[in-house]
Short mmCIF file of C-alpha atoms in Angstrom, two decimals:
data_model
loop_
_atom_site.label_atom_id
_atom_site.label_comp_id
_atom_site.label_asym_id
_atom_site.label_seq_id
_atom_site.Cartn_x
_atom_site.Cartn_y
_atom_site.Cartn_z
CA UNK A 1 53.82 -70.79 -179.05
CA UNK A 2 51.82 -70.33 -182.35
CA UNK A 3 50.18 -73.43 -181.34
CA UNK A 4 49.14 -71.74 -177.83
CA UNK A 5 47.97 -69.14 -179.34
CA UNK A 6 45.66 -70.72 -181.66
CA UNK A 7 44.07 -72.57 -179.22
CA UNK A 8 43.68 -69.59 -177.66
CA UNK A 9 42.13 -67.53 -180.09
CA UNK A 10 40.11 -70.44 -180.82
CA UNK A 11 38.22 -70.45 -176.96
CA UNK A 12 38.36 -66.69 -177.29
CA UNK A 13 35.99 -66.53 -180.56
CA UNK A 14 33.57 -68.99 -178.67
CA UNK A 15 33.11 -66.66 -175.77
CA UNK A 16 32.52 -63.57 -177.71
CA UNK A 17 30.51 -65.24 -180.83
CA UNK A 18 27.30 -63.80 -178.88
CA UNK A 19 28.62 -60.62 -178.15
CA UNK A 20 29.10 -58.74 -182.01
CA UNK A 21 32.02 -55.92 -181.65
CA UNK A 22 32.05 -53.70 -184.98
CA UNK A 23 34.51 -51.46 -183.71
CA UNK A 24 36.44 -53.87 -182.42
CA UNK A 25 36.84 -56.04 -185.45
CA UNK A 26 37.35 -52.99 -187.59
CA UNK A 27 40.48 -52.11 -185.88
CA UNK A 28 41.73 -55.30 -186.31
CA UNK A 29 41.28 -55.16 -189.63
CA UNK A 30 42.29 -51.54 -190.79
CA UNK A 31 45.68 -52.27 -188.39
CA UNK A 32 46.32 -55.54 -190.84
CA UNK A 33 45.48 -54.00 -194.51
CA UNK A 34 47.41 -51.19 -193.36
CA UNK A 35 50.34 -53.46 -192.32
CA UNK A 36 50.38 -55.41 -195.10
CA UNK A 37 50.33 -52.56 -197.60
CA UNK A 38 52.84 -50.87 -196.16
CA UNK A 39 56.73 -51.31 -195.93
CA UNK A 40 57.05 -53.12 -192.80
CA UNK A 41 55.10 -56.13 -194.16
CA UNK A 42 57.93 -56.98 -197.02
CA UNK A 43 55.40 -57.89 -199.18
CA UNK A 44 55.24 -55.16 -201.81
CA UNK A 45 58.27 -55.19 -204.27
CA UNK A 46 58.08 -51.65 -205.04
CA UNK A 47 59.77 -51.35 -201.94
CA UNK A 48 62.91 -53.25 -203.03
CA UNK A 49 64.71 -55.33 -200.32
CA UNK A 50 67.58 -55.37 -198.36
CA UNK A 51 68.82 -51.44 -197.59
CA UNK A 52 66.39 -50.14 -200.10
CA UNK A 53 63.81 -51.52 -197.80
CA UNK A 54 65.10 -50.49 -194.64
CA UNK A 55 65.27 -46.76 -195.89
CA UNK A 56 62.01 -47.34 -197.30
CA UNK A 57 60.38 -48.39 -193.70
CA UNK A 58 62.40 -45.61 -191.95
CA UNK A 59 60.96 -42.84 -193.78
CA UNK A 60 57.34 -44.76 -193.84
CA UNK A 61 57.60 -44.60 -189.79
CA UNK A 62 59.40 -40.81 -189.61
CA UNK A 63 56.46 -39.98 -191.89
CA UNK A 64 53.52 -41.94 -189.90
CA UNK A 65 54.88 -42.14 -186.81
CA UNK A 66 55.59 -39.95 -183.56
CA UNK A 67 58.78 -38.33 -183.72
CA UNK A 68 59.52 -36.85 -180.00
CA UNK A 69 61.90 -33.70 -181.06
CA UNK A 70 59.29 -32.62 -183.77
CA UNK A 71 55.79 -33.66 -181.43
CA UNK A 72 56.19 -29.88 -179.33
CA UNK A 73 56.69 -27.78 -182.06
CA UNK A 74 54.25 -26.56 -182.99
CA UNK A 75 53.26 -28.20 -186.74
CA UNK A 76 50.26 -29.43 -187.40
CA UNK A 77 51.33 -32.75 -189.36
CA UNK A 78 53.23 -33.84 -186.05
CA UNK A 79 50.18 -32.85 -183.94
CA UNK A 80 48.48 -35.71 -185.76
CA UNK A 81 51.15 -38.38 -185.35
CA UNK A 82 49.90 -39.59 -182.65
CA UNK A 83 46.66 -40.58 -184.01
CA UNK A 84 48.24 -42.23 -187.15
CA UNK A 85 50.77 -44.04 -185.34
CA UNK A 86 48.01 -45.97 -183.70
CA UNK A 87 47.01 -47.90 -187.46
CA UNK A 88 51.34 -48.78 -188.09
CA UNK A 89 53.35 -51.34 -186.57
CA UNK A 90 56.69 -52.27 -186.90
CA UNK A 91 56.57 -55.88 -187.59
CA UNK A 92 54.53 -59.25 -188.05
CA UNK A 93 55.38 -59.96 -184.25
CA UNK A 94 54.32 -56.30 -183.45
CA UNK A 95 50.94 -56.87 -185.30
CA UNK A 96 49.67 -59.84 -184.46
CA UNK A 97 50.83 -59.70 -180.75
CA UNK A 98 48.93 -56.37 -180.29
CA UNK A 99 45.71 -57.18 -182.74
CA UNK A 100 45.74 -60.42 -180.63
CA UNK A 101 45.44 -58.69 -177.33
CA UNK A 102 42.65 -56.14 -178.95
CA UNK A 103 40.57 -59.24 -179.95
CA UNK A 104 40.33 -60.81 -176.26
CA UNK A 105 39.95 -58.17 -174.32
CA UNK A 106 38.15 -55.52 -176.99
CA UNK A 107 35.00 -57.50 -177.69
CA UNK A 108 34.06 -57.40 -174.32
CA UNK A 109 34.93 -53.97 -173.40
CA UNK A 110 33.32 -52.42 -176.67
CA UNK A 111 29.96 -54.41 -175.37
CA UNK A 112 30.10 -52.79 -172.18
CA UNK A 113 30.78 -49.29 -173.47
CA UNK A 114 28.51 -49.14 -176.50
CA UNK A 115 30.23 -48.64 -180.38
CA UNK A 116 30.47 -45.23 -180.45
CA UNK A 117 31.67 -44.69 -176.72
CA UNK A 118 34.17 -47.30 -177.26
CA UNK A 119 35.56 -45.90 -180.09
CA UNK A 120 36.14 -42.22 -178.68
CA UNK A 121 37.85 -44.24 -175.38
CA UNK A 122 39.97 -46.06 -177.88
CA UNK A 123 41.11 -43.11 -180.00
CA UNK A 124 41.51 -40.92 -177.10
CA UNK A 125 43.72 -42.69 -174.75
CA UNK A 126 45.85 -44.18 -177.90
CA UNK A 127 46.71 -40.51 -178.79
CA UNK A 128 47.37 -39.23 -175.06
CA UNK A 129 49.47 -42.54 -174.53
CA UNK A 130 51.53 -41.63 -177.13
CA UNK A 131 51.43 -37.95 -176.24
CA UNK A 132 52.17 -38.75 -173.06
CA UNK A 133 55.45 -40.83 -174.04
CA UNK A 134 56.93 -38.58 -176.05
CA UNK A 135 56.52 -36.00 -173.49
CA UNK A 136 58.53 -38.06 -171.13
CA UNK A 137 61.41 -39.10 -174.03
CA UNK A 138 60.95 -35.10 -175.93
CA UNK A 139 64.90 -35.12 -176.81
CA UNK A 140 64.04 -38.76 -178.31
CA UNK A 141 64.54 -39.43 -182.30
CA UNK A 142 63.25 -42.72 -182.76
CA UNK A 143 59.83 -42.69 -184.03
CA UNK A 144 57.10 -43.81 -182.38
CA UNK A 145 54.41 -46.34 -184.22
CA UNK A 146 51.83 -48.66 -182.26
CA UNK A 147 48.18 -49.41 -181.02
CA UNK A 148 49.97 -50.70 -177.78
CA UNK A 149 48.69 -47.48 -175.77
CA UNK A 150 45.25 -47.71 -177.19
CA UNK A 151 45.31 -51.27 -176.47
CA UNK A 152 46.74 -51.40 -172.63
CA UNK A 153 44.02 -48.82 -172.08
CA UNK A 154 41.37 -51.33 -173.17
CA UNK A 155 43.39 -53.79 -170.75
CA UNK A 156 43.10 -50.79 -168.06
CA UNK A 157 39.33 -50.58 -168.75
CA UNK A 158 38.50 -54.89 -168.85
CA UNK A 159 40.35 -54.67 -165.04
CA UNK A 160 38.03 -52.61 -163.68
CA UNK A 161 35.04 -53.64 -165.93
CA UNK A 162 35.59 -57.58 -165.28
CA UNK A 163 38.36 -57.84 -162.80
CA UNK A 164 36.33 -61.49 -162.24
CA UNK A 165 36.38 -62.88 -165.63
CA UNK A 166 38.88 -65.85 -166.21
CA UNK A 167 42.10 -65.02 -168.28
CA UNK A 168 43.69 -67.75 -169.70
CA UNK A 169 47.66 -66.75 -169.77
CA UNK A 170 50.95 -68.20 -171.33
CA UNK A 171 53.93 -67.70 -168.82
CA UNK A 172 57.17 -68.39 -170.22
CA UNK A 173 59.03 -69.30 -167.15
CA UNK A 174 56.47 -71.68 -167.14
CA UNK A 175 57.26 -72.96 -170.28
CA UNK A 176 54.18 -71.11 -171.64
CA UNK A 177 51.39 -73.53 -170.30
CA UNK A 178 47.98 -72.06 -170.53
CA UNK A 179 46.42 -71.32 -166.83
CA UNK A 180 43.44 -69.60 -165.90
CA UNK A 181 43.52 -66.72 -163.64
CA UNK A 182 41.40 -63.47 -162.66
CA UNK A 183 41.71 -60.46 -164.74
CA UNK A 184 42.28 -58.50 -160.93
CA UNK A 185 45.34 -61.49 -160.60
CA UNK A 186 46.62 -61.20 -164.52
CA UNK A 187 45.97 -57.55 -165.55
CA UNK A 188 47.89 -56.07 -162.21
CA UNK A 189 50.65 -58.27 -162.98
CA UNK A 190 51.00 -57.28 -166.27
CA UNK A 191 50.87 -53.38 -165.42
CA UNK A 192 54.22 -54.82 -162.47
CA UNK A 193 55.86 -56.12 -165.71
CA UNK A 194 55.76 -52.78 -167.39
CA UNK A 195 56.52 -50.67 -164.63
CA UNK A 196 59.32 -52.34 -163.98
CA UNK A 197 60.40 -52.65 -167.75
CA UNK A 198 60.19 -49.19 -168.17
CA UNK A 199 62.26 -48.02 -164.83
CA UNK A 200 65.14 -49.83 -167.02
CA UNK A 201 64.69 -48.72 -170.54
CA UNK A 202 67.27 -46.90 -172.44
CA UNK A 203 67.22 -44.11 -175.21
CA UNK A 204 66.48 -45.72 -178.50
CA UNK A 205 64.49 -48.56 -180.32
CA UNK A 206 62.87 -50.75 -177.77
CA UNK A 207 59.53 -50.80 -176.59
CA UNK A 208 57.36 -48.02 -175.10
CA UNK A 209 56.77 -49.76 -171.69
CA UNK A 210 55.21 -45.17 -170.59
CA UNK A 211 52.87 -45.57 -173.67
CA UNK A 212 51.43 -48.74 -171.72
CA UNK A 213 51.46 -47.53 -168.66
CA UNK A 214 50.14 -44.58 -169.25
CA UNK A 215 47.38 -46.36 -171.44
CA UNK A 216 46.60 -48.63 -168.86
CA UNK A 217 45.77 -45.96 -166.26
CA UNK A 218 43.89 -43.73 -168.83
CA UNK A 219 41.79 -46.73 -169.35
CA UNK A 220 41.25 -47.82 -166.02
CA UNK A 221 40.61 -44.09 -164.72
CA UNK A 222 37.89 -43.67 -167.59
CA UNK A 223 35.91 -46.62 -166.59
CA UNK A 224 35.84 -45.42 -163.24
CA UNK A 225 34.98 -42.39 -163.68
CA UNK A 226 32.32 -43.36 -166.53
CA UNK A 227 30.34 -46.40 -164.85
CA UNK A 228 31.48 -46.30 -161.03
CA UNK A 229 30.75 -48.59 -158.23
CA UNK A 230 27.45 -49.75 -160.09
CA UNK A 231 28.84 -51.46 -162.77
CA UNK A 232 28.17 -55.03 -162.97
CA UNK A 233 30.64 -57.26 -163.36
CA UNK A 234 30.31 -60.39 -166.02
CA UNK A 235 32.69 -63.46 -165.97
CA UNK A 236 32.80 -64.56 -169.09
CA UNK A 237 36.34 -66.40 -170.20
CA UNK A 238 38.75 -64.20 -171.61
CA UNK A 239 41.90 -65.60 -172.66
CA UNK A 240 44.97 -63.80 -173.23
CA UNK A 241 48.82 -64.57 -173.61
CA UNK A 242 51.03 -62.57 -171.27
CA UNK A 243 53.16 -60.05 -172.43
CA UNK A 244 52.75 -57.32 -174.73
CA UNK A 245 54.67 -56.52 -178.21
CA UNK A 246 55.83 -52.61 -178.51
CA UNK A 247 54.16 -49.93 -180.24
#
């Protein structure tokens, strides 16, 4: 799959060379010095290993993360969670799943909506994604941590923005081989996957399958709100993998 993915990455960069996305590549980038300074990473050996690690990442997420039971009451440290949890991930997998899906589809959709613009969008519907989960899951106590509501709200945003462009997707029931489909084909069925995914998701550690959906909507109701029936619709390649990795 790594393989896939490179290949991917690689058509990906040749599409969007022409198209320069600051704000785009600057997320990517915070997300992974962030990662790989922090606990989760397992690089730093001031975090010790084995249990002394695990507590170590624990209280690194309770302190960076959202935290459901503490989100509605009232302090002002948890009223921020859920813009910091947007910058910490979990795990490799976590990271580079998500930072992959902001580099296909956020180049693109920062173009369209100019630097600043974009950046508001981003920030905005990653914190009411989050919000938004842990008002659905408030008796929850697992934290929270993730750019995967930001990020299906960029998703939400390409649909309506370039629901012609070609998405290049690995299905793994199709033994992950690359095809080319529509974003209006891809992105929909994506948004089915979730939907359904979240129906059957317990309490607990898993993946926020609400934060996505309720990213995905945010992003897709902004755009149409903010460029309408006018916009002009581009169909340049944009490959993607399917799936998405929780926040």
């Amino acid at each position: 799959m790594i393989s896939n993915w490179s290949r991917t990455i690689g058509r990906a960069s040749r599409s969007v060379r022409s198209s320069p996305a600051p704000v785009t590549y600057g997320l990517i980038s915070l997300c992974s010095l962030i990662f790989l300074i922090g606990p989760a990473a397992g690089l730093d050996p001031a975090y010790g290993s084995g249990e002394a690690l695990l507590t170590a990442q624990r209280a690194y997420f309770h302190r960076w993360g959202v935290l459901p039971t503490e989100l509605f009451e009232g302090s002002a440290r948890a009223a921020l969670t859920p813009a910091t949890a947007l910058f910490v991930h979990g795990s490799w997998v976590h990271l580079l799943g998500n930072m992959l899906f902001l580099y296909v589809f956020g180049v693109m959709t920062e173009d369209r909506m100019g630097r600043v613009q974009f950046t508001v969008f981003y920030a905005g519907c990653g914190y009411l994604a989050l919000l938004g989960y842990a008002a659905a899951n408030a008796d929850s106590e697992q934290s929270l941590v993730g750019a995967s509501g930001a990020i299906s709200a960029v998703l939400g945003a390409f649909l309506y923005l370039f629901p012609g462009a070609r998405v290049t997707s690995l299905l793994p029931f199709l033994f992950f081989l690359p095809l080319r489909f529509p974003a209006w084909v891809v992105l929909p069925f994506w948004a089915a996957l979730q939907w359904l995914a979240a129906g059957r998701a317990s309490q607990g550690p898993g993946v926020a399958y609400l934060a996505h959906l309720v990213g995905f909507g945010l992003g897709f109701g902004y755009a149409w709100a903010r460029f309408g029936r006018g916009t002009k619709v581009r169909t340049a390649p944009a490959p993607a993998p399917e799936g998405e990795n929780q926040p």
